[in-house]
Amino acid sequence: MRILHTSDWHLGRSFHRVNMLGHQRAFLDHLIETVRTHEVDAVLVAGDVYDRAVPPLAAVELFDDALHRLADLGVPTVMISGNHDSARRLGVGARLMAKAGIHLRTDPAGCGTPVVLADDHGDVAFYGLPYLEPALVRDTLGAEKARHTQVLGAAMDRVRADLATRPAGTRSVVLAHAFVTGGAPSDSERDITIGGVASVPAEVFDGVDYAALGHLHGCQTITERVRYSGSPLAYSFSEVQHRKSMWLVDLGADGALEAERLPCPVPRPLARLRGRLEDLLADPGLAEHEECWIEATLTDPARPHEPMARLTERFPHTLALAFEPEARDGGPDVSYAQRLRGRSDQEIAEDFVAHVRPGRAADAAERALLGAALDEVRTDQAAKESA
């Protein structure tokens, strides 16, 4: 069976205030053409179909058009909700859409109920594990703790239990939206840390032939049978080195697997420039970046006059501008954004305690209290978005 694995469309998302709907439409055109030309048997979308719980109307219309086009091809599609989606909203009409071959899996209670498709070699069971917010699904799944590893493990226990009832030789595919240990994150993914631990081990997916993952925006291989497709478009400058693509997976009669990366169209390349303003404006070696989306970091000792206006004269698609003066590099005047870069919410909160209470950092009890408060806020937000 030939499977096309994609994820993290984030329909409705902008890129530094640039509307991306046209580029997302171009990707979906490419997706449909890929399904047709490569004779795909099933399309997988591993979560984050939309960028937010209540997407703009134009994004909903784009999604609706994509579903109609996939249904017209007669190629079954299996998709799950991600942490950006409202599971309940995305799942509206799921039973009706299933009759057209569009299978939405948004209810955690249904983790052990697969979409069963068949080819010349027998059945393939597709299990959809939507994003599992630990505190909200622990009881539903009977997990020991409200932690990502425990709830995902409980969901996979249901998968393996169902698979054990299937005829011998039934192949299996799991769709999941999670942060798996070994994956490389980027700046554009929403933090899903719970209790200080966001990642789950790849071994949680043992027992299935392929795990099609979503959440991380870089296409990557965790193990031969556990892969991220990544987002089809870049949504942050941290993705400047990403090669956006989808996985074309051939699942053999005996579960043998072959995977090929298929590139996605690039609407406009990204570039990160760093240096003094005059050097950036004069350097002939930067000519190749003049039509790129630009993130520029200026290192002038003093802030230049009208830097954005001057930059856009040469680089008209400059979207982000930062200042890191050479003379202050690493010093006390380093920018607030720079100090926060790469730090978790927990670390930022602990730093704040140390800042307002000089000489006394947060102790173990206070760190636990901060972690619990952050978990509660995150859980409340997830509950509101899923309502």
mmCIF file of C-alpha atoms in Angstrom:
data_model
loop_
_atom_site.group_PDB
_atom_site.id
_atom_site.type_symbol
_atom_site.label_atom_id
_atom_site.label_comp_id
_atom_site.label_asym_id
_atom_site.label_seq_id
_atom_site.Cartn_x
_atom_site.Cartn_y
_atom_site.Cartn_z
ATOM 1 C CA MET A 1 0.000 0.000 0.000
ATOM 2 C CA ARG A 2 1.325 3.405 -0.962
ATOM 3 C CA ILE A 3 0.814 6.080 1.702
ATOM 4 C CA LEU A 4 1.403 9.839 1.562
ATOM 5 C CA HIS A 5 2.287 11.161 5.034
ATOM 6 C CA THR A 6 1.867 14.872 5.718
ATOM 7 C CA SER A 7 1.024 17.047 8.730
ATOM 8 C CA ASP A 8 0.954 20.515 10.260
ATOM 9 C CA TRP A 9 -0.791 22.411 7.485
ATOM 10 C CA HIS A 10 -1.673 25.215 9.935
ATOM 11 C CA LEU A 11 -4.291 26.622 7.571
ATOM 12 C CA GLY A 12 -4.949 30.273 8.392
ATOM 13 C CA ARG A 13 -1.496 30.971 9.790
ATOM 14 C CA SER A 14 0.490 34.031 8.761
ATOM 15 C CA PHE A 15 4.248 34.426 8.602
ATOM 16 C CA HIS A 16 5.361 37.643 10.276
ATOM 17 C CA ARG A 17 2.074 39.243 9.221
ATOM 18 C CA VAL A 18 2.320 37.893 5.656
ATOM 19 C CA ASN A 19 -0.917 36.127 4.692
ATOM 20 C CA MET A 20 -0.041 32.526 3.777
ATOM 21 C CA LEU A 21 -3.374 31.332 2.392
ATOM 22 C CA GLY A 22 -2.209 31.633 -1.211
ATOM 23 C CA HIS A 23 0.897 29.583 -0.447
ATOM 24 C CA GLN A 24 -1.158 27.036 1.482
ATOM 25 C CA ARG A 25 -3.485 26.753 -1.515
ATOM 26 C CA ALA A 26 -0.458 26.120 -3.740
ATOM 27 C CA PHE A 27 0.695 23.361 -1.390
ATOM 28 C CA LEU A 28 -2.716 21.693 -1.477
ATOM 29 C CA ASP A 29 -2.675 21.867 -5.294
ATOM 30 C CA HIS A 30 0.708 20.142 -5.120
ATOM 31 C CA LEU A 31 -0.667 17.557 -2.683
ATOM 32 C CA ILE A 32 -3.538 16.661 -4.992
ATOM 33 C CA GLU A 33 -1.206 16.377 -7.974
ATOM 34 C CA THR A 34 1.192 14.201 -5.947
ATOM 35 C CA VAL A 35 -1.647 11.848 -4.996
ATOM 36 C CA ARG A 36 -2.616 11.574 -8.644
ATOM 37 C CA THR A 37 0.819 11.172 -10.247
ATOM 38 C CA HIS A 38 2.254 8.801 -7.626
ATOM 39 C CA GLU A 39 -0.920 6.690 -7.487
ATOM 40 C CA VAL A 40 -1.246 7.064 -3.730
ATOM 41 C CA ASP A 41 -3.570 4.645 -1.942
ATOM 42 C CA ALA A 42 -4.083 6.637 1.278
ATOM 43 C CA VAL A 43 -3.336 10.169 2.490
ATOM 44 C CA LEU A 44 -2.419 10.786 6.139
ATOM 45 C CA VAL A 45 -2.601 14.176 7.890
ATOM 46 C CA ALA A 46 -1.038 13.920 11.353
ATOM 47 C CA GLY A 47 -2.644 16.903 13.061
ATOM 48 C CA ASP A 48 -2.638 20.711 13.171
ATOM 49 C CA VAL A 49 -4.871 21.035 10.147
ATOM 50 C CA TYR A 50 -5.686 24.563 11.303
ATOM 51 C CA ASP A 51 -3.491 27.046 13.117
ATOM 52 C CA ARG A 52 -5.995 27.870 15.839
ATOM 53 C CA ALA A 53 -9.119 26.514 17.438
ATOM 54 C CA VAL A 54 -11.423 28.975 15.638
ATOM 55 C CA PRO A 55 -9.863 29.406 12.192
ATOM 56 C CA PRO A 56 -10.760 32.237 9.803
ATOM 57 C CA LEU A 57 -13.485 31.540 7.261
ATOM 58 C CA ALA A 58 -11.020 31.594 4.348
ATOM 59 C CA ALA A 59 -9.020 28.777 5.984
ATOM 60 C CA VAL A 60 -12.178 26.702 6.517
ATOM 61 C CA GLU A 61 -13.131 27.189 2.869
ATOM 62 C CA LEU A 62 -9.658 26.109 1.770
ATOM 63 C CA PHE A 63 -9.897 22.980 3.922
ATOM 64 C CA ASP A 64 -13.360 22.205 2.568
ATOM 65 C CA ASP A 65 -12.088 22.503 -1.000
ATOM 66 C CA ALA A 66 -9.169 20.181 -0.250
ATOM 67 C CA LEU A 67 -11.493 17.551 1.215
ATOM 68 C CA HIS A 68 -13.755 17.667 -1.842
ATOM 69 C CA ARG A 69 -10.794 17.258 -4.172
ATOM 70 C CA LEU A 70 -9.404 14.314 -2.202
ATOM 71 C CA ALA A 71 -12.833 12.672 -2.139
ATOM 72 C CA ASP A 72 -13.186 13.195 -5.904
ATOM 73 C CA LEU A 73 -9.930 11.293 -6.423
ATOM 74 C CA GLY A 74 -11.399 8.338 -4.560
ATOM 75 C CA VAL A 75 -8.309 8.110 -2.348
ATOM 76 C CA PRO A 76 -9.078 7.541 1.353
ATOM 77 C CA THR A 77 -7.760 10.200 3.724
ATOM 78 C CA VAL A 78 -7.118 9.717 7.454
ATOM 79 C CA MET A 79 -6.488 12.793 9.586
ATOM 80 C CA ILE A 80 -6.244 13.595 13.278
ATOM 81 C CA SER A 81 -6.568 16.773 15.310
ATOM 82 C CA GLY A 82 -3.410 18.413 16.677
ATOM 83 C CA ASN A 83 -2.753 20.702 19.615
ATOM 84 C CA HIS A 84 -3.615 23.772 17.513
ATOM 85 C CA ASP A 85 -6.960 22.351 16.386
ATOM 86 C CA SER A 86 -10.238 22.285 18.238
ATOM 87 C CA ALA A 87 -10.886 18.552 18.258
ATOM 88 C CA ARG A 88 -14.646 18.970 18.572
ATOM 89 C CA ARG A 89 -14.949 21.530 15.794
ATOM 90 C CA LEU A 90 -12.706 19.613 13.435
ATOM 91 C CA GLY A 91 -14.625 16.427 14.144
ATOM 92 C CA VAL A 92 -18.054 17.846 13.261
ATOM 93 C CA GLY A 93 -19.542 15.764 10.463
ATOM 94 C CA ALA A 94 -16.901 13.039 10.785
ATOM 95 C CA ARG A 95 -19.323 10.144 10.323
ATOM 96 C CA LEU A 96 -20.853 11.733 7.254
ATOM 97 C CA MET A 97 -17.449 12.524 5.727
ATOM 98 C CA ALA A 98 -16.326 8.944 6.329
ATOM 99 C CA LYS A 99 -18.864 7.870 3.713
ATOM 100 C CA ALA A 100 -16.850 9.925 1.205
ATOM 101 C CA GLY A 101 -13.568 8.364 2.309
ATOM 102 C CA ILE A 102 -12.452 11.232 4.598
ATOM 103 C CA HIS A 103 -11.788 9.751 8.031
ATOM 104 C CA LEU A 104 -11.399 12.270 10.871
ATOM 105 C CA ARG A 105 -10.105 10.973 14.184
ATOM 106 C CA THR A 106 -10.507 13.585 16.932
ATOM 107 C CA ASP A 107 -11.922 11.638 19.919
ATOM 108 C CA PRO A 108 -9.299 10.113 22.276
ATOM 109 C CA ALA A 109 -11.781 7.402 23.244
ATOM 110 C CA GLY A 110 -11.603 6.054 19.694
ATOM 111 C CA CYS A 111 -7.845 5.438 19.660
ATOM 112 C CA GLY A 112 -8.349 1.682 19.439
ATOM 113 C CA THR A 113 -10.857 1.810 16.580
ATOM 114 C CA PRO A 114 -9.034 1.834 13.245
ATOM 115 C CA VAL A 115 -9.880 2.809 9.720
ATOM 116 C CA VAL A 116 -9.356 -0.469 7.856
ATOM 117 C CA LEU A 117 -8.292 -0.249 4.225
ATOM 118 C CA ALA A 118 -7.373 -3.157 1.982
ATOM 119 C CA ASP A 119 -5.007 -3.778 -0.906
ATOM 120 C CA ASP A 120 -4.056 -6.911 -2.847
ATOM 121 C CA HIS A 121 -2.165 -8.250 0.178
ATOM 122 C CA GLY A 122 -4.861 -7.834 2.816
ATOM 123 C CA ASP A 123 -5.913 -5.293 5.427
ATOM 124 C CA VAL A 124 -4.067 -2.258 6.751
ATOM 125 C CA ALA A 125 -5.431 -0.843 10.021
ATOM 126 C CA PHE A 126 -4.945 2.910 10.463
ATOM 127 C CA TYR A 127 -5.203 4.094 14.079
ATOM 128 C CA GLY A 128 -5.701 7.824 14.642
ATOM 129 C CA LEU A 129 -4.351 9.177 17.943
ATOM 130 C CA PRO A 130 -5.336 12.854 18.123
ATOM 131 C CA TYR A 131 -3.276 15.200 20.269
ATOM 132 C CA LEU A 132 -3.689 13.944 23.836
ATOM 133 C CA GLU A 133 -3.659 16.708 26.454
ATOM 134 C CA PRO A 134 -2.656 14.629 29.504
ATOM 135 C CA ALA A 135 -4.865 16.209 32.173
ATOM 136 C CA LEU A 136 -7.927 16.078 29.910
ATOM 137 C CA VAL A 137 -7.610 12.489 28.666
ATOM 138 C CA ARG A 138 -6.017 10.638 31.591
ATOM 139 C CA ASP A 139 -9.304 9.286 32.898
ATOM 140 C CA THR A 140 -10.659 8.521 29.430
ATOM 141 C CA LEU A 141 -7.627 6.386 28.603
ATOM 142 C CA GLY A 142 -7.061 5.004 32.102
ATOM 143 C CA ALA A 143 -3.488 6.303 32.248
ATOM 144 C CA GLU A 144 -1.516 6.030 35.487
ATOM 145 C CA LYS A 145 -0.372 9.662 35.401
ATOM 146 C CA ALA A 146 -1.335 12.867 33.604
ATOM 147 C CA ARG A 147 1.885 12.870 31.598
ATOM 148 C CA HIS A 148 2.504 12.605 27.861
ATOM 149 C CA THR A 149 4.319 9.263 28.050
ATOM 150 C CA GLN A 150 1.602 7.655 30.176
ATOM 151 C CA VAL A 151 -1.399 8.841 28.135
ATOM 152 C CA LEU A 152 0.217 8.037 24.803
ATOM 153 C CA GLY A 153 1.272 4.659 26.187
ATOM 154 C CA ALA A 154 -2.305 3.983 27.299
ATOM 155 C CA ALA A 155 -3.581 4.906 23.838
ATOM 156 C CA MET A 156 -1.043 2.575 22.223
ATOM 157 C CA ASP A 157 -2.109 -0.212 24.580
ATOM 158 C CA ARG A 158 -5.575 0.118 23.051
ATOM 159 C CA VAL A 159 -4.067 0.015 19.575
ATOM 160 C CA ARG A 160 -2.100 -3.163 20.295
ATOM 161 C CA ALA A 161 -5.092 -4.788 21.990
ATOM 162 C CA ASP A 162 -7.282 -4.191 18.944
ATOM 163 C CA LEU A 163 -4.539 -5.270 16.551
ATOM 164 C CA ALA A 164 -4.243 -8.563 18.425
ATOM 165 C CA THR A 165 -7.872 -9.347 17.477
ATOM 166 C CA ARG A 166 -7.238 -8.785 13.772
ATOM 167 C CA PRO A 167 -6.447 -11.557 11.260
ATOM 168 C CA ALA A 168 -2.816 -12.628 11.118
ATOM 169 C CA GLY A 169 -0.859 -10.524 8.662
ATOM 170 C CA THR A 170 -2.878 -7.362 9.231
ATOM 171 C CA ARG A 171 -0.500 -4.426 8.803
ATOM 172 C CA SER A 172 -0.791 -1.362 11.025
ATOM 173 C CA VAL A 173 -0.185 2.379 10.837
ATOM 174 C CA VAL A 174 -0.550 4.888 13.668
ATOM 175 C CA LEU A 175 -1.048 8.630 13.267
ATOM 176 C CA ALA A 176 0.011 10.623 16.329
ATOM 177 C CA HIS A 177 0.611 14.243 17.245
ATOM 178 C CA ALA A 178 3.353 14.369 19.849
ATOM 179 C CA PHE A 179 6.936 15.351 20.662
ATOM 180 C CA VAL A 180 9.007 12.173 20.403
ATOM 181 C CA THR A 181 12.451 12.005 21.984
ATOM 182 C CA GLY A 182 15.171 12.625 19.431
ATOM 183 C CA GLY A 183 13.105 15.013 17.346
ATOM 184 C CA ALA A 184 14.458 18.486 16.551
ATOM 185 C CA PRO A 185 11.982 21.300 17.376
ATOM 186 C CA SER A 186 11.722 24.780 15.851
ATOM 187 C CA ASP A 187 10.403 28.118 17.097
ATOM 188 C CA SER A 188 6.990 27.781 15.457
ATOM 189 C CA GLU A 189 5.615 24.850 17.465
ATOM 190 C CA ARG A 190 3.452 25.544 20.479
ATOM 191 C CA ASP A 191 4.940 24.363 23.769
ATOM 192 C CA ILE A 192 3.205 21.195 25.030
ATOM 193 C CA THR A 193 5.390 20.708 28.128
ATOM 194 C CA ILE A 194 3.559 19.064 31.012
ATOM 195 C CA GLY A 195 5.280 18.657 34.356
ATOM 196 C CA GLY A 196 8.591 19.644 32.797
ATOM 197 C CA VAL A 197 8.487 16.753 30.287
ATOM 198 C CA ALA A 198 7.237 17.260 26.735
ATOM 199 C CA SER A 199 8.777 14.311 24.904
ATOM 200 C CA VAL A 200 7.880 10.623 24.798
ATOM 201 C CA PRO A 201 10.172 7.731 23.822
ATOM 202 C CA ALA A 202 9.917 6.295 20.320
ATOM 203 C CA GLU A 203 9.482 2.848 21.883
ATOM 204 C CA VAL A 204 5.917 3.784 22.780
ATOM 205 C CA PHE A 205 5.060 2.956 19.136
ATOM 206 C CA ASP A 206 6.497 -0.561 19.246
ATOM 207 C CA GLY A 207 4.255 -3.158 17.653
ATOM 208 C CA VAL A 208 3.055 -1.209 14.592
ATOM 209 C CA ASP A 209 4.512 -1.103 11.096
ATOM 210 C CA TYR A 210 4.629 2.688 10.746
ATOM 211 C CA ALA A 211 4.061 5.730 12.974
ATOM 212 C CA ALA A 212 3.165 8.870 11.020
ATOM 213 C CA LEU A 213 3.923 11.764 13.347
ATOM 214 C CA GLY A 214 2.929 15.398 13.450
ATOM 215 C CA HIS A 215 3.812 18.390 15.668
ATOM 216 C CA LEU A 216 7.488 19.043 14.888
ATOM 217 C CA HIS A 217 7.893 21.160 11.767
ATOM 218 C CA GLY A 218 11.084 19.616 10.433
ATOM 219 C CA CYS A 219 10.847 16.482 8.283
ATOM 220 C CA GLN A 220 12.879 13.869 10.161
ATOM 221 C CA THR A 221 13.387 10.191 10.816
ATOM 222 C CA ILE A 222 13.307 9.124 14.467
ATOM 223 C CA THR A 223 13.590 5.431 13.571
ATOM 224 C CA GLU A 224 13.026 3.648 10.275
ATOM 225 C CA ARG A 225 9.363 3.196 11.231
ATOM 226 C CA VAL A 226 8.767 6.391 13.213
ATOM 227 C CA ARG A 227 8.896 9.611 11.177
ATOM 228 C CA TYR A 228 7.811 13.241 11.112
ATOM 229 C CA SER A 229 6.691 14.692 7.798
ATOM 230 C CA GLY A 230 7.086 18.247 9.116
ATOM 231 C CA SER A 231 5.074 21.257 8.010
ATOM 232 C CA PRO A 232 4.760 21.843 4.250
ATOM 233 C CA LEU A 233 5.674 25.521 4.664
ATOM 234 C CA ALA A 234 8.098 27.384 6.908
ATOM 235 C CA TYR A 235 6.398 29.234 9.757
ATOM 236 C CA SER A 236 9.462 30.673 11.527
ATOM 237 C CA PHE A 237 12.966 31.732 10.582
ATOM 238 C CA SER A 238 14.291 28.883 12.727
ATOM 239 C CA GLU A 239 13.210 26.690 9.806
ATOM 240 C CA VAL A 240 15.621 28.363 7.377
ATOM 241 C CA GLN A 241 17.556 25.110 6.904
ATOM 242 C CA HIS A 242 14.480 22.889 6.565
ATOM 243 C CA ARG A 243 13.786 21.101 3.306
ATOM 244 C CA LYS A 244 10.000 20.975 3.324
ATOM 245 C CA SER A 245 8.661 17.673 2.101
ATOM 246 C CA MET A 246 6.246 14.779 2.558
ATOM 247 C CA TRP A 247 6.922 11.078 3.027
ATOM 248 C CA LEU A 248 5.838 8.659 0.317
ATOM 249 C CA VAL A 249 5.724 5.327 2.134
ATOM 250 C CA ASP A 250 5.340 1.934 0.491
ATOM 251 C CA LEU A 251 4.135 -0.695 2.942
ATOM 252 C CA GLY A 252 4.819 -4.197 1.650
ATOM 253 C CA ALA A 253 2.794 -7.343 2.102
ATOM 254 C CA ASP A 254 4.993 -8.457 5.008
ATOM 255 C CA GLY A 255 5.216 -5.010 6.610
ATOM 256 C CA ALA A 256 8.487 -4.138 4.877
ATOM 257 C CA LEU A 257 8.758 -0.385 4.482
ATOM 258 C CA GLU A 258 10.305 1.964 1.927
ATOM 259 C CA ALA A 259 10.088 5.726 2.392
ATOM 260 C CA GLU A 260 10.920 8.525 -0.052
ATOM 261 C CA ARG A 261 10.951 12.271 0.614
ATOM 262 C CA LEU A 262 8.948 14.291 -1.875
ATOM 263 C CA PRO A 263 9.751 18.037 -1.854
ATOM 264 C CA CYS A 264 7.044 20.657 -1.330
ATOM 265 C CA PRO A 265 6.945 23.885 -3.351
ATOM 266 C CA VAL A 266 8.845 26.810 -1.812
ATOM 267 C CA PRO A 267 6.891 30.075 -2.230
ATOM 268 C CA ARG A 268 9.846 32.213 -1.206
ATOM 269 C CA PRO A 269 13.140 31.112 0.389
ATOM 270 C CA LEU A 270 14.142 32.274 3.869
ATOM 271 C CA ALA A 271 17.431 33.907 4.791
ATOM 272 C CA ARG A 272 18.972 35.097 8.024
ATOM 273 C CA LEU A 273 21.416 37.980 7.652
ATOM 274 C CA ARG A 274 23.721 39.292 10.337
ATOM 275 C CA GLY A 275 26.134 42.220 10.371
ATOM 276 C CA ARG A 276 26.405 45.984 10.323
ATOM 277 C CA LEU A 277 23.793 47.741 8.250
ATOM 278 C CA GLU A 278 26.210 49.311 5.761
ATOM 279 C CA ASP A 279 27.917 45.959 5.230
ATOM 280 C CA LEU A 280 24.621 44.220 4.522
ATOM 281 C CA LEU A 281 23.629 46.925 2.038
ATOM 282 C CA ALA A 282 26.950 46.791 0.200
ATOM 283 C CA ASP A 283 27.933 43.099 0.244
ATOM 284 C CA PRO A 284 27.647 41.731 -3.340
ATOM 285 C CA GLY A 285 27.612 38.185 -1.967
ATOM 286 C CA LEU A 286 24.124 38.789 -0.563
ATOM 287 C CA ALA A 287 22.566 39.380 -3.986
ATOM 288 C CA GLU A 288 21.147 35.843 -3.967
ATOM 289 C CA HIS A 289 18.987 36.778 -0.957
ATOM 290 C CA GLU A 290 17.408 39.920 -2.396
ATOM 291 C CA GLU A 291 14.106 38.148 -3.155
ATOM 292 C CA CYS A 292 14.057 36.073 0.039
ATOM 293 C CA TRP A 293 12.070 36.632 3.188
ATOM 294 C CA ILE A 294 14.674 38.177 5.457
ATOM 295 C CA GLU A 295 15.381 38.159 9.177
ATOM 296 C CA ALA A 296 18.166 40.686 9.743
ATOM 297 C CA THR A 297 20.215 41.034 12.913
ATOM 298 C CA LEU A 298 22.159 44.296 13.024
ATOM 299 C CA THR A 299 25.379 44.382 15.007
ATOM 300 C CA ASP A 300 26.101 48.124 14.733
ATOM 301 C CA PRO A 301 27.378 49.547 18.063
ATOM 302 C CA ALA A 302 24.645 52.194 17.842
ATOM 303 C CA ARG A 303 21.179 51.811 16.334
ATOM 304 C CA PRO A 304 21.310 53.094 12.737
ATOM 305 C CA HIS A 305 18.858 55.673 11.404
ATOM 306 C CA GLU A 306 15.723 54.135 9.820
ATOM 307 C CA PRO A 307 17.251 50.662 9.467
ATOM 308 C CA MET A 308 14.122 48.880 8.224
ATOM 309 C CA ALA A 309 13.463 51.436 5.501
ATOM 310 C CA ARG A 310 17.039 51.204 4.309
ATOM 311 C CA LEU A 311 17.101 47.415 4.406
ATOM 312 C CA THR A 312 13.927 47.071 2.386
ATOM 313 C CA GLU A 313 15.414 49.194 -0.397
ATOM 314 C CA ARG A 314 17.743 46.269 -1.157
ATOM 315 C CA PHE A 315 15.818 43.426 0.497
ATOM 316 C CA PRO A 316 12.151 44.314 -0.111
ATOM 317 C CA HIS A 317 10.877 41.225 1.735
ATOM 318 C CA THR A 318 12.555 41.937 5.053
ATOM 319 C CA LEU A 319 10.112 40.814 7.746
ATOM 320 C CA ALA A 320 12.052 40.767 11.012
ATOM 321 C CA LEU A 321 14.705 43.062 12.437
ATOM 322 C CA ALA A 322 16.753 42.572 15.602
ATOM 323 C CA PHE A 323 19.662 44.437 17.213
ATOM 324 C CA GLU A 324 22.623 42.775 18.869
ATOM 325 C CA PRO A 325 25.349 45.444 19.165
ATOM 326 C CA GLU A 326 28.836 44.005 18.856
ATOM 327 C CA ALA A 327 30.155 46.028 21.789
ATOM 328 C CA ARG A 328 27.482 44.605 24.115
ATOM 329 C CA ASP A 329 27.505 41.027 22.923
ATOM 330 C CA GLY A 330 26.557 38.861 25.897
ATOM 331 C CA GLY A 331 26.473 41.879 28.193
ATOM 332 C CA PRO A 332 23.706 43.254 30.357
ATOM 333 C CA ASP A 333 22.143 45.179 27.483
ATOM 334 C CA VAL A 334 21.470 42.099 25.379
ATOM 335 C CA SER A 335 17.881 42.176 24.080
ATOM 336 C CA TYR A 336 15.007 40.711 26.074
ATOM 337 C CA ALA A 337 14.018 38.500 23.122
ATOM 338 C CA GLN A 338 17.557 37.180 22.900
ATOM 339 C CA ARG A 339 17.649 36.335 26.594
ATOM 340 C CA LEU A 340 14.412 34.354 26.260
ATOM 341 C CA ARG A 341 15.327 32.524 23.082
ATOM 342 C CA GLY A 342 15.271 28.768 23.525
ATOM 343 C CA ARG A 343 14.023 28.902 27.128
ATOM 344 C CA SER A 344 10.928 27.108 28.366
ATOM 345 C CA ASP A 345 8.051 28.772 30.218
ATOM 346 C CA GLN A 346 9.248 27.067 33.393
ATOM 347 C CA GLU A 347 12.769 28.467 33.027
ATOM 348 C CA ILE A 348 11.471 31.969 32.338
ATOM 349 C CA ALA A 349 9.242 31.856 35.421
ATOM 350 C CA GLU A 350 12.116 30.640 37.614
ATOM 351 C CA ASP A 351 14.383 33.372 36.243
ATOM 352 C CA PHE A 352 11.738 35.952 37.129
ATOM 353 C CA VAL A 353 11.648 34.714 40.733
ATOM 354 C CA ALA A 354 15.429 34.999 40.952
ATOM 355 C CA HIS A 355 15.288 38.495 39.418
ATOM 356 C CA VAL A 356 12.730 39.939 41.847
ATOM 357 C CA ARG A 357 14.257 38.160 44.823
ATOM 358 C CA PRO A 358 18.016 38.697 44.437
ATOM 359 C CA GLY A 359 20.199 36.128 46.111
ATOM 360 C CA ARG A 360 17.460 33.538 46.467
ATOM 361 C CA ALA A 361 16.449 31.437 43.484
ATOM 362 C CA ALA A 362 13.301 29.329 43.475
ATOM 363 C CA ASP A 363 13.662 26.236 45.643
ATOM 364 C CA ALA A 364 12.360 22.779 44.785
ATOM 365 C CA ALA A 365 8.907 23.375 46.289
ATOM 366 C CA GLU A 366 8.537 26.693 44.483
ATOM 367 C CA ARG A 367 9.674 25.168 41.194
ATOM 368 C CA ALA A 368 7.067 22.454 41.592
ATOM 369 C CA LEU A 369 4.407 25.090 42.335
ATOM 370 C CA LEU A 370 5.373 27.085 39.245
ATOM 371 C CA GLY A 371 5.255 23.931 37.146
ATOM 372 C CA ALA A 372 1.823 23.013 38.451
ATOM 373 C CA ALA A 373 0.517 26.531 37.747
ATOM 374 C CA LEU A 374 1.854 26.453 34.182
ATOM 375 C CA ASP A 375 0.318 23.008 33.636
ATOM 376 C CA GLU A 376 -3.048 24.260 34.894
ATOM 377 C CA VAL A 377 -2.983 27.282 32.584
ATOM 378 C CA ARG A 378 -2.040 25.093 29.623
ATOM 379 C CA THR A 379 -4.736 22.562 30.448
ATOM 380 C CA ASP A 380 -7.387 25.279 30.848
ATOM 381 C CA GLN A 381 -6.403 26.718 27.476
ATOM 382 C CA ALA A 382 -6.598 23.302 25.820
ATOM 383 C CA ALA A 383 -10.013 22.693 27.411
ATOM 384 C CA LYS A 384 -11.330 26.011 26.074
ATOM 385 C CA GLU A 385 -10.037 25.297 22.585
ATOM 386 C CA SER A 386 -11.549 21.829 22.514
ATOM 387 C CA ALA A 387 -14.937 23.064 23.733
#
